[in-house]
Structures are given as C-alpha cells and as structure tokens.
XYZ file of C-alpha atoms in Angstrom:
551
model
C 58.530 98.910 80.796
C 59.901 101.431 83.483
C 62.137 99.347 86.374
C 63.964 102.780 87.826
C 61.896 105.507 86.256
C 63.412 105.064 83.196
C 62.211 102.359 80.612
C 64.448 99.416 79.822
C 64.027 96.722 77.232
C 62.665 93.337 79.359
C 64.889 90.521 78.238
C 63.464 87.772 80.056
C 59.795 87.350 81.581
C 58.701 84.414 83.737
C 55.430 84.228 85.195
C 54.333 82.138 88.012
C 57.441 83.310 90.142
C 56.256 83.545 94.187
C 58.230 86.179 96.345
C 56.968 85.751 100.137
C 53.920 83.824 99.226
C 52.774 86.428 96.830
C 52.407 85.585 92.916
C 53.697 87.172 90.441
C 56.246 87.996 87.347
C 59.900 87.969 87.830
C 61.658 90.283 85.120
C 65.199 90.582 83.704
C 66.501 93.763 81.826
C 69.687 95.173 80.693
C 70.865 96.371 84.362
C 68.360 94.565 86.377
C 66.182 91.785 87.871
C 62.741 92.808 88.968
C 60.048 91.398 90.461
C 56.239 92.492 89.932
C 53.574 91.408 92.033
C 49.940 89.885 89.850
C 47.359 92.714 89.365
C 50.495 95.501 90.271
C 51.762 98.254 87.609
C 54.820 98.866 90.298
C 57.996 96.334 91.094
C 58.326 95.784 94.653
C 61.769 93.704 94.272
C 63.927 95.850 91.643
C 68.257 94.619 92.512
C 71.011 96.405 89.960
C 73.162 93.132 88.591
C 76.164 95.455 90.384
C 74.708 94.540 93.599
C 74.329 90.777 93.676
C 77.093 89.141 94.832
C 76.389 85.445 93.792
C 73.054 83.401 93.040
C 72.202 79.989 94.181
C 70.293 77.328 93.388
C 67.802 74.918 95.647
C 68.964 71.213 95.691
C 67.507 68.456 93.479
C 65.938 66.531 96.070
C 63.745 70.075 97.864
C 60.575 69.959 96.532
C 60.312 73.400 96.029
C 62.266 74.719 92.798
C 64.071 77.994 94.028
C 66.688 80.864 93.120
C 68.400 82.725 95.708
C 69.804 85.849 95.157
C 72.232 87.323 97.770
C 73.590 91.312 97.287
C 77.052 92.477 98.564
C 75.216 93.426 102.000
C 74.142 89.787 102.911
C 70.556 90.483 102.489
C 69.017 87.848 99.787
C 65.779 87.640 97.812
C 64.037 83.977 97.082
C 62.305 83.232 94.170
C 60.112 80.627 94.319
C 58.876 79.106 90.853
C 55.596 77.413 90.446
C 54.658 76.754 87.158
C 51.125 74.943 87.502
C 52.500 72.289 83.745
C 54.895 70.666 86.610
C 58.199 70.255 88.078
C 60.029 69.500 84.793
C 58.899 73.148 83.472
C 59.682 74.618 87.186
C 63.224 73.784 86.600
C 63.419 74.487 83.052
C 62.116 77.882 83.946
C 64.659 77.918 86.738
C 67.665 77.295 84.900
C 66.968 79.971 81.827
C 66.650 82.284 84.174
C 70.043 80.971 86.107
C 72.229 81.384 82.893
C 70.575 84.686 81.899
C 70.955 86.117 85.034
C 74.682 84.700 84.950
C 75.491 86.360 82.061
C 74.295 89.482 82.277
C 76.227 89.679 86.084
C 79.527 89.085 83.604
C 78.460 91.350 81.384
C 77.689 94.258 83.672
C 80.848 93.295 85.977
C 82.904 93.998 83.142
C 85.850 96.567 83.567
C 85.745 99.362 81.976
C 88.628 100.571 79.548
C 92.005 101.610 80.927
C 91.460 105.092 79.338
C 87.810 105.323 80.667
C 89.366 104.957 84.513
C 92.085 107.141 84.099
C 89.900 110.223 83.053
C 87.123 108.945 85.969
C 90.448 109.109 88.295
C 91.511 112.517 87.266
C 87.867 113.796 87.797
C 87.650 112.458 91.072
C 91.346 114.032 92.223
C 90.533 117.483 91.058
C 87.438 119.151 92.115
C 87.914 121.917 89.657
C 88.755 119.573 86.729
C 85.594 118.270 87.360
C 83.642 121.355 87.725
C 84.980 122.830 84.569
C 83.670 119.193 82.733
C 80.396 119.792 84.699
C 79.950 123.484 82.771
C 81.871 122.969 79.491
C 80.717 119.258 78.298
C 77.364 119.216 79.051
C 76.329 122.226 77.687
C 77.530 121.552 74.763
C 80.210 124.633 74.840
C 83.140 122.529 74.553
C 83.165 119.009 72.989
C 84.347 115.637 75.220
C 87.637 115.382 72.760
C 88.398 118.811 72.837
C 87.986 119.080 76.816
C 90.326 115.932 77.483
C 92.514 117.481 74.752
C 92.752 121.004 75.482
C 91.978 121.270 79.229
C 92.676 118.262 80.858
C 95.455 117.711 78.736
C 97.507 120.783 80.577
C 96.210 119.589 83.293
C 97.675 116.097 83.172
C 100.774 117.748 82.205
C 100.865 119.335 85.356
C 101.304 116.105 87.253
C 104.660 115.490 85.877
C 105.246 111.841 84.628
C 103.386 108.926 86.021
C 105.790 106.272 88.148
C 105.438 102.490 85.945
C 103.631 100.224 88.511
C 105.901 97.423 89.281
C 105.083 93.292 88.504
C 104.134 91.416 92.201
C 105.825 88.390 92.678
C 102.678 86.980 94.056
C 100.662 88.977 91.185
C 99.301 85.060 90.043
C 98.801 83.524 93.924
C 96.436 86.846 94.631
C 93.795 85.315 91.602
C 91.812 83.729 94.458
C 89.204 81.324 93.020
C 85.731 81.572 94.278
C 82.711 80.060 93.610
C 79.898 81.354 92.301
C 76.759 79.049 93.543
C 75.925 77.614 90.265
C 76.897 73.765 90.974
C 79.927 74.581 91.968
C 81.565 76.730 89.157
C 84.825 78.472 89.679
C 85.249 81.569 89.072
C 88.400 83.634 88.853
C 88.244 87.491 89.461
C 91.081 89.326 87.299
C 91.581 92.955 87.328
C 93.348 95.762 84.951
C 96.779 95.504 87.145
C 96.581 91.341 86.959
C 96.502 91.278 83.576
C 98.995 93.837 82.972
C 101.374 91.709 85.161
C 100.686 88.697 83.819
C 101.860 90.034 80.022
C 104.546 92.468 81.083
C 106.010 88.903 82.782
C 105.133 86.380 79.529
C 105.423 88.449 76.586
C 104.261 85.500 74.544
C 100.873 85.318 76.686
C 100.315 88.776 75.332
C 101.080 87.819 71.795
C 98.717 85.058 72.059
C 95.919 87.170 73.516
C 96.247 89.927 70.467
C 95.869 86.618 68.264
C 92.673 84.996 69.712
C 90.991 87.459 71.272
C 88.027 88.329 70.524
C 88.484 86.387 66.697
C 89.036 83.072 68.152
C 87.211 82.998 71.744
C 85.686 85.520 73.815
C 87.835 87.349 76.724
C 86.785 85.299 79.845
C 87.367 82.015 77.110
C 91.121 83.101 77.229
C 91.990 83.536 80.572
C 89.694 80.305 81.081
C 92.271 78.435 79.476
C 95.250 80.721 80.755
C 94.451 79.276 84.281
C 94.313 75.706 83.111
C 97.468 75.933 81.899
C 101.075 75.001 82.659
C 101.321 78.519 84.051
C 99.090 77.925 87.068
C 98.824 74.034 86.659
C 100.826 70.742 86.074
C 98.104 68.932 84.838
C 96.574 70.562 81.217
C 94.362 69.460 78.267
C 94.403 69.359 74.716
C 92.961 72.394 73.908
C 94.658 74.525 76.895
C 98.138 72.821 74.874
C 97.074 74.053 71.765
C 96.881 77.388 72.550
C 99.908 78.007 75.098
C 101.916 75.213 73.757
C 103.953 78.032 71.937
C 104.174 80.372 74.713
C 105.499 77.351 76.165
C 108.413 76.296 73.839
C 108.625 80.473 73.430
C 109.615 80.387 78.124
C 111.833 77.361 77.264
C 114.332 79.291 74.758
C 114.150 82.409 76.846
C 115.026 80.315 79.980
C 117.744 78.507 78.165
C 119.229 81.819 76.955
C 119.190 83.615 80.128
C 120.730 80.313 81.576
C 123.775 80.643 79.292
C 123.962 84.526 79.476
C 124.491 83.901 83.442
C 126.938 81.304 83.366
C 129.936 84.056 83.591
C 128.432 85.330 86.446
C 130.454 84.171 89.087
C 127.730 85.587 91.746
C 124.486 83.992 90.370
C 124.994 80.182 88.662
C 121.833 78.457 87.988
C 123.232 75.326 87.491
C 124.309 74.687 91.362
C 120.679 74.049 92.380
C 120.220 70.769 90.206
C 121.371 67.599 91.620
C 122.712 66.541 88.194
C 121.396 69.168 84.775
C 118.588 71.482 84.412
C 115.748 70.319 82.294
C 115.763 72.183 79.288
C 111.824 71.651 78.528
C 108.540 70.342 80.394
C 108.881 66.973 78.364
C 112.334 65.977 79.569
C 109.951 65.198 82.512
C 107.973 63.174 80.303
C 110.745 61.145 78.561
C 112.510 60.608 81.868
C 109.303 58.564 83.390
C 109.269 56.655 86.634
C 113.190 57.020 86.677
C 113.451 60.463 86.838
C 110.958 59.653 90.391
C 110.416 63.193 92.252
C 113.764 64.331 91.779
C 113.028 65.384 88.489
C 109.524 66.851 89.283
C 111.042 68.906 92.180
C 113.624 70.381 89.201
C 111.186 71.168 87.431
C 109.453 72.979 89.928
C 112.540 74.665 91.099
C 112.627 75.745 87.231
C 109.514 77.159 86.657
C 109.831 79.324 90.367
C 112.979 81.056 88.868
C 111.937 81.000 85.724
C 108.931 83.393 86.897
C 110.956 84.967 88.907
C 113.801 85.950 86.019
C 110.498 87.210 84.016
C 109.646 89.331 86.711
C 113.360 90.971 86.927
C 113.426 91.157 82.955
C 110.318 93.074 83.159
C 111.258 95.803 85.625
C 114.565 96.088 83.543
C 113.232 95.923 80.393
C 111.726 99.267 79.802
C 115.610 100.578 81.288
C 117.134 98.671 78.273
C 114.699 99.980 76.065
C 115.626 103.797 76.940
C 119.753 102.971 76.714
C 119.323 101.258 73.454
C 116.799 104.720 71.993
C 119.983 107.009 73.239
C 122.356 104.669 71.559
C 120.006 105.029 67.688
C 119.643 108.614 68.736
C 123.527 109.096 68.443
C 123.987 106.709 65.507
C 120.914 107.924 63.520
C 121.863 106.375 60.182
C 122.523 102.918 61.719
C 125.590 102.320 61.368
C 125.658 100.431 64.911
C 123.774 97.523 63.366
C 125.145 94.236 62.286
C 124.313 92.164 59.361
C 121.630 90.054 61.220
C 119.869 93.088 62.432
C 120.896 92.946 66.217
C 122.010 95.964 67.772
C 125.405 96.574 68.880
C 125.892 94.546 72.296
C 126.133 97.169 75.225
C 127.473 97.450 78.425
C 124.711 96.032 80.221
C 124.726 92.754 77.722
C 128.805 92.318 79.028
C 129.647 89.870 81.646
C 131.496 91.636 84.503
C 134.626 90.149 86.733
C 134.514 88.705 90.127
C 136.491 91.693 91.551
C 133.793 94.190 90.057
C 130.717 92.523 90.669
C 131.873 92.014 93.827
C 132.493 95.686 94.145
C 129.360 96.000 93.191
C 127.696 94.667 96.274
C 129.829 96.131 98.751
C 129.840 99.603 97.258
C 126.359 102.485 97.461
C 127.329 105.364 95.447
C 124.190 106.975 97.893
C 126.485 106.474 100.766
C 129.880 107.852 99.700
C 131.273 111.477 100.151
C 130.127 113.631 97.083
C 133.759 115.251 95.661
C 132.292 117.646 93.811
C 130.044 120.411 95.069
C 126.756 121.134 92.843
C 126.640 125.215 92.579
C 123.692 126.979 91.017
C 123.441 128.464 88.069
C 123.786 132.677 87.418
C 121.206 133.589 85.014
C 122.206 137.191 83.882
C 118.493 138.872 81.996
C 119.961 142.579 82.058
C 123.455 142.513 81.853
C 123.871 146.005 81.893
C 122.169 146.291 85.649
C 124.455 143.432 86.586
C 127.644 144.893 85.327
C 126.351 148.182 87.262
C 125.190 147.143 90.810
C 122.546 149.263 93.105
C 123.282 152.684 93.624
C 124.251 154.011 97.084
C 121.506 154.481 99.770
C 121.666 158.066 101.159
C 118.790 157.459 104.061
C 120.976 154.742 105.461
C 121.377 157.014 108.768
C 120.323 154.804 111.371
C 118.754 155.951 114.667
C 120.261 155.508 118.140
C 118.136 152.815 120.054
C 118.083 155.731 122.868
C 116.894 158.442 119.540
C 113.673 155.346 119.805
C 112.683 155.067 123.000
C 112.934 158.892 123.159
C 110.613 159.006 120.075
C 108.003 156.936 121.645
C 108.029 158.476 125.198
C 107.313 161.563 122.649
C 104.489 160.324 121.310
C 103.008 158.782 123.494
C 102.430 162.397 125.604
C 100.951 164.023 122.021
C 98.670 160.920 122.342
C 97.538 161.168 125.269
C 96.951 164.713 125.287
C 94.733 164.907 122.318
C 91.679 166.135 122.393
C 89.239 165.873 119.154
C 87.943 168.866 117.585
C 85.016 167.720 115.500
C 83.683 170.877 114.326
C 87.579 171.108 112.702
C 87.153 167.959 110.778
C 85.311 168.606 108.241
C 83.183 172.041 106.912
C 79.843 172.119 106.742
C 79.375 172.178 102.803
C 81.750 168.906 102.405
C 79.772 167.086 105.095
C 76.325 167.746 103.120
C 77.968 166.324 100.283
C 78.467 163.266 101.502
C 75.793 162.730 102.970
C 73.659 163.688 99.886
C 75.565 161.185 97.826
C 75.178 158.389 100.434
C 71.721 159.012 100.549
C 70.921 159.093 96.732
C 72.996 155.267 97.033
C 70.912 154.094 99.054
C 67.892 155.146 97.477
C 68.772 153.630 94.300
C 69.097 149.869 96.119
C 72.738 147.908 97.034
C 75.867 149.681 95.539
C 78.147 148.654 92.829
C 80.896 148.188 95.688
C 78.552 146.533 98.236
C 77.090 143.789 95.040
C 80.610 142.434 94.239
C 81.521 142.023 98.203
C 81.393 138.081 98.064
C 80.519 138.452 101.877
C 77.062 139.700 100.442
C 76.105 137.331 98.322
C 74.247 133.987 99.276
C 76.094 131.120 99.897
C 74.532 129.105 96.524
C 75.065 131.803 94.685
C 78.866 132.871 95.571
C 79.746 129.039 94.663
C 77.579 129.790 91.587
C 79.720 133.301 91.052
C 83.094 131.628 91.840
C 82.299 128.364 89.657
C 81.742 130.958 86.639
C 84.965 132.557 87.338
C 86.863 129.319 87.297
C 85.533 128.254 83.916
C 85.970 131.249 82.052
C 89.340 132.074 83.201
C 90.267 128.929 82.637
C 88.890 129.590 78.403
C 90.719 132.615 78.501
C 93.965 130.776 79.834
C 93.750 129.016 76.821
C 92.546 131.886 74.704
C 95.865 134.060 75.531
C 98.197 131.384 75.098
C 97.402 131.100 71.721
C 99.317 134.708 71.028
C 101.418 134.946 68.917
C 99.397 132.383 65.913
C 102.746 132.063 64.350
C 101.900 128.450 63.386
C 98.602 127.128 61.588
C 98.012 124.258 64.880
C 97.994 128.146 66.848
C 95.878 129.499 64.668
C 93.222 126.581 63.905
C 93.475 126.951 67.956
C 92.942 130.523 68.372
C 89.221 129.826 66.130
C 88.168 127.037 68.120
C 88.640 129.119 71.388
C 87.223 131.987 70.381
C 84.096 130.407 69.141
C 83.971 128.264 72.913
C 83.864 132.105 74.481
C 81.248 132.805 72.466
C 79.367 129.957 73.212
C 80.233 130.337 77.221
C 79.001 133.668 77.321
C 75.778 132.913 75.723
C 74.849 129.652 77.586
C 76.395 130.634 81.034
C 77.851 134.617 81.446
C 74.414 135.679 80.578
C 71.715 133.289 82.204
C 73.545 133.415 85.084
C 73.937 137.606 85.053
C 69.656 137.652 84.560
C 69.275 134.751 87.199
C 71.356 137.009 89.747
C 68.917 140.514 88.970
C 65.808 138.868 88.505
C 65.941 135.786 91.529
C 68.440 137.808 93.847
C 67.845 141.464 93.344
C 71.319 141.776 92.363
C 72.832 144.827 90.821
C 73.764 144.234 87.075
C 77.386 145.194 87.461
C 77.935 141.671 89.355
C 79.587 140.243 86.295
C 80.744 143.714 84.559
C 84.882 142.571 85.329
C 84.105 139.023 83.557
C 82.414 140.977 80.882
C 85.036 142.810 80.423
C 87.417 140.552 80.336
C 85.613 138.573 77.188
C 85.020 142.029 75.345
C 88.679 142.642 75.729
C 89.538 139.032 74.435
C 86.835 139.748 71.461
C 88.291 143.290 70.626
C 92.143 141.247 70.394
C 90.463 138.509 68.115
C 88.860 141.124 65.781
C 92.157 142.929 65.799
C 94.122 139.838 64.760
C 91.524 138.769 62.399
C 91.776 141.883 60.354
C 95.442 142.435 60.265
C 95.351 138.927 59.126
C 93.266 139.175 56.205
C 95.252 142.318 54.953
C-alpha cells in the first residue's frame, strides 16, 4: 500500500480507529503511522516516526480509549478507538498499537554509524565534494568505495589531522532523563560523543559492552543497566551487579594504584581528604554498617568524584603516553627495553618528581620566557650553478630626472591634444572589405566559436551545468595524471581503473551534455572541444603507455 507515493509493507492494521469523528483504519509501516478514512483509497493523517516527539495514553478511568500523538512542532493527532466487541478489546487494540508504535520510534531514532556521519559531514562542508558524488556515484561512473577511496580520500587529506574531542566532566550529568508518556517510562537519550566519553573514561565499561552486546542483550538493554548502576546510582540490583560488578572491582584496583603512584607527590596527596583512611572498595561501606554513620558514605562519595575525575585526566593523557611509549619501541625495535614480566621500561613520565621541581613546575611557562635562540629559515639551493653565479648587471638602470617626467608629460599631453584623426589613413580600402566580408560570413553561419565559450553567453542553468562538468572531469584527470610514472603495480592497477572511469564519464556525461547544449540551446558544437581535448590527450598517453608496456 502507497503512504508517500511509494509503497511500504503495512505492519500493523487496526480498524475501527475515529480521527475527528470520522471512522476509519489507522496504519503502521516501516517509517510511518497513517490514518485512512472508511470508503477512502487516500490517507489524510500520514506522520514520519522522525517527527513524533512522544505518544500518550488516555487514563483508565476516561471512558473513551485514546492515543495521542504529539510531533516536534506541538501539533498532536488523537486516535480514538472504538471497537464495537467492547472496552476490553478497545484497550487491547490500544496497547499493541502503543508498543508497536514505541518500537519502531527506537528503531527509526537510531544513530546512524560513526563512519556514515562523517562522510554525510564532509558532503555537507564541501559543495564540490558533493557535486562530484552527485555526477560520479549515481551514474554509475565511479563506484561508492572507489569515490570515498580515491576522491574523497585526497580530499580528507587535505584537512590535515582531525583535533581528538576531549571527555566533559559533566559528559554523565548532561544524560537528562525524560519521559516518554507511556505510564511513566524513563527514557535516557545518549548520543555518539556520550558514549565515546563514557568508555574513553571506564575502559572496563567498553570491555563489557564488546562482550554483551548484541550476543547477550540488545544495545538500549546495556546502557539500561549502565544507568542503574553504581556509576550513576548508589542503589543497584542483581542483575545490574552481575554485569558491572567487574568493571567495578576493575575502578577499585585502578583507583588503588593511582592512589599509591601519587603518594610521592608532594603537591597532590589523596589521603588528606579522609578523616581517618580511604575506602579501598564499595563494600568497606557495607562491612562498616551503622558505625561507619555518614562519615563513611560522604568518603565514599568524595571517592567516586575523584575517582571520575582521575579517569577523565588518564584519558586526555592516555593517548600522549601511548605516542612516547611507540617512539620508545621505534628506537628499540628488537625489544630489548622489555622486562621479564612484559612491562615496558618505566619512563620519565612514570617517575615521581621533587618538591623543588614540581614546584618549578607551576611557577614556570616555557610560553612566557625569552626564546635564546633565534629560528632562521632554511636556504634551499635547486640550481646551484645560478646561485654560485648571481644576476647579471642591468644596463637600462639609467633612471630619469623627476624634472626629465614632468617634462615628458607636459610633452604629451600637447601631441594629445593636438591630434586630429585621419580615418581615411587607418585602414585601405581592400583590408576594410575583408573584414567586413569575414564578419559577415560569421554571422551568417549563427554564434561564433569565440562568442559560444564566453560564459557571459550562456544561460544561467546551463553555465552551472558547463562549470559542474568541468569540475568533475578535471577532477578524473587530477587523478588520471598523478598516476605517471606506473612504477609500482598499486600505480598501475590505478592508472586502469581511471582510465576506464574517463571512458565511462565521457560517455554518460561529456556527450549528453555536448547534444543537450546544440539541440535544446542552439549552441555551437565547439562548447566542449577544450574538455574533449583534454580526454583525447589523456587517451593518446594511455595508449602510448599501454603499448610500450606490452613490448
């Protein structure tokens, strides 16, 4: 059945539905809810699941059974059910089409992959990016993997490398709960950057996640239980303690060892902030009971608020440990740096520093002091022989006398003014027929060569049209000519693929668009002769190479 002038599968069909007193069939679909009046072939309530912002439900004791559906703008639509077998089957009817409709909001809410948004961003930052997808992809003269890895691939290069998007300290107070209208269900809303922050912080969260989902439970399942756990709650369940349990005992060491590693530091002691010890785990709480009183509760909070905050730091400085310890293998290549338990070597950054330097530390910004030593550019030398030379002497570097000048110009302006034109001097009689015999055989014979590539000539559609062309096949040919020299066989297999894309360009777009500009415009046909040369020339160099190659 057709719900947007396209047909969809229905996945749900109640009948006896009212919409403002009128009867009829209320429809669910892969991307939809419709709603189709009784003796009607056309929906006159059709709402994309993208659009509804929450559903609700009339109250037990209204006598009429309802669903309310309110969109992102405010506006709402109101179902009214009236199945004529009774109120039990009005609500049964009611609530199927509740859940369906819930789940198919989840399912279409769903984010799209991390990969998926980057190219969507890319397209929507470069206007010619996305008019070179917009000619190549769907035409089917360059495939979608060869476009993202040949063209956009350069192009993304282009950009230079991509800053790492730092961890909020708030990233877990920003998951607002809402709810959604269904008797009072909450909902949490997580995004790509959330859930990024949440496992660059918990590295074990992240190892559980590759573990259960989706073999175990489903992806909203997780973070279900995520949120109902010691992470974002004091007061869990069994099966929330099953699963993060480890992660758990997993924080506890790594709190434990970063409380040790900092106990040198003369600058940043952990230990002052406890009235008498730090609890080591969550159930030194337990075991302590009503003697350990709030005192102990308050620790722990205190705990888990720098222990959150200590993830955060190790996070931002882990990926900088990471790149000392790759230069550190990269130098000692056959490992000898590595102990007997596997550990690398300690560094610099694992040593505790003194007093005197960390307190150096604080007082001194190497961004502030006096630079000793001054930068100077490099002297690239390409000819040496020109260098070693120098220019040769200027001998029109006689200057004029500023009174030479004004002399000059008091000159000509008198010739100026006392010119008088002598047309019949111009030009002879013979040269002047000439001309204008040419001229008129031009015009007879429609627009010039000269006058059809003036882009001020043209119509505006069709000097985009002309300059979208351009673009895409000088971008092919950009990546035609790199491919010279094909020293290597990646070159090569290159070179094949490209040439067979300008083949394929020429024929679905050079051409069309050459016949659509004589037949629709009364163009000249030497519009595109430049571009046509340009791909014969191409052509001629891949014949060339092609036969020296197979000799």
């Amino acid at each position: 059945m057709s719900m947007s002038g396209e047909r969809e599968d229905i996945l749900l069909q109640v009948n006896h539905v009212r919409y403002k007193k009128n009867n009829g069939q209320l429809y669910l679909s892969q991307t939809r809810v419709g709603w189709m009046m009784d003796e009607s072939d056309t929906f006159a309530v059709s709402v994309m699941y993208n659009d509804i912002r929450t559903q609700k439900i009339s109250p037990e004791g209204k006598p009429k059974v309802q669903l309310q559906i309110v969109l992102h703008d405010i506006s709402s639509y109101t179902f009214h059910f009236c199945n004529t077998e009774g109120r039990e089957k009005q609500v049964a009817e009611r609530n199927q089409v509740k859940e369906r409709l819930g789940q198919l909001m989840t399912q279409n809410r769903r984010q799209p992959p991390d990969e998926l948004m980057e190219k969507k961003r890319m397209l929507d930052e470069s206007e010619q990016l996305q008019q070179l997808y917009r000619a190549l992809v769907p035409t089917a003269i360059i495939s979608v993997d060869e476009f993202w890895k040949e063209i956009a691939g350069q192009y993304k290069q282009s950009l230079g490398p991509q800053l790492d998007v730092g961890v909020s300290g708030a990233f877990l107070a920003d998951v607002k709960p809402q709810t959604d209208g269904n008797n009072g269900k909450i909902q949490y809303n997580l995004t790509p950057e959330i859930m990024s922050s949440v496992f660059k912080t918990y590295p074990a969260v992240r190892k559980k996640h590759g573990e259960y989902v989706p073999h175990r439970m489903s992806e909203s399942e997780f973070w279900t239980l995520f949120f109902q756990s010691h992470y974002y709650t004091i007061h869990t369940n069994t099966r929330t303690q099953n699963v993060f349990s480890e992660c758990s005992k997993h924080d506890d060491r790594e709190w434990n060892r970063d409380v040790l590693s900092t106990q040198n530091d003369p600058l940043f002691d952990l230990d002052n902030i406890y009235e008498e010890r730090p609890l080591a785990t969550d159930s030194d709480l337990k075991i302590g009971g009503t003697k350990a009183g709030s005192n102990a509760m308050h620790a722990l909070m205190i705990k888990r608020f720098n222990q959150q905050s200590l993830n955060i730091i190790k996070a931002q400085t882990h990926s900088e440990k990471e790149k000392l310890l790759d230069e550190i293998a990269a130098k000692n290549p056959t490992g000898g740096g590595v102990v007997a338990n596997g550990q690398p070597p300690t560094t610099d950054i694992d040593q505790p520093k003194s007093k005197k330097a960390r307190i150096e530390e604080k007082l001194a910004y190497n961004d502030l002091e006096k630079s000793s030593t001054t930068e100077t550019p490099a002297l690239t030398i390409h000819q040496r022989d020109r260098y070693l030379t120098g220019p040769t002497q200027n001998t029109f570097s006689n200057s004029l006398h500023p009174d030479q000048v004004v002399r000059l110009q008091e000159q000509l302006d008198v010739s100026v003014s006392r010119w008088q034109p002598t047309l019949p001097n111009s030009q002879d009689a013979e040269s002047a027929t000439r001309a204008l015999h040419h001229f008129s055989d031009s015009c007879r014979k429609g627009r010039s060569a000269v006058g059809v590539r003036s882009g001020g000539q043209l119509p505006g559609n069709l000097h985009k049209e002309l300059g979208q062309v351009y673009s895409s096949a000088g971008e092919l040919l950009r990546h035609f000519w790199s491919c010279f020299p094909p020293r290597t066989p990646q070159l090569q297999e290159k070179l094949h693929k490209m040439h067979e894309t300008l083949c394929r360009f020429h024929n679905v777009t050079i051409r069309p668009f050459q016949e659509m500009a004589i037949n629709d415009y009364n163009c000249n046909s030497s519009i595109l002769d430049h571009l046509t040369e340009m791909f014969h020339i191409a052509n001629t160099k891949f014949e060339n190479w092609k036969a020296r190659n197979s000799r």
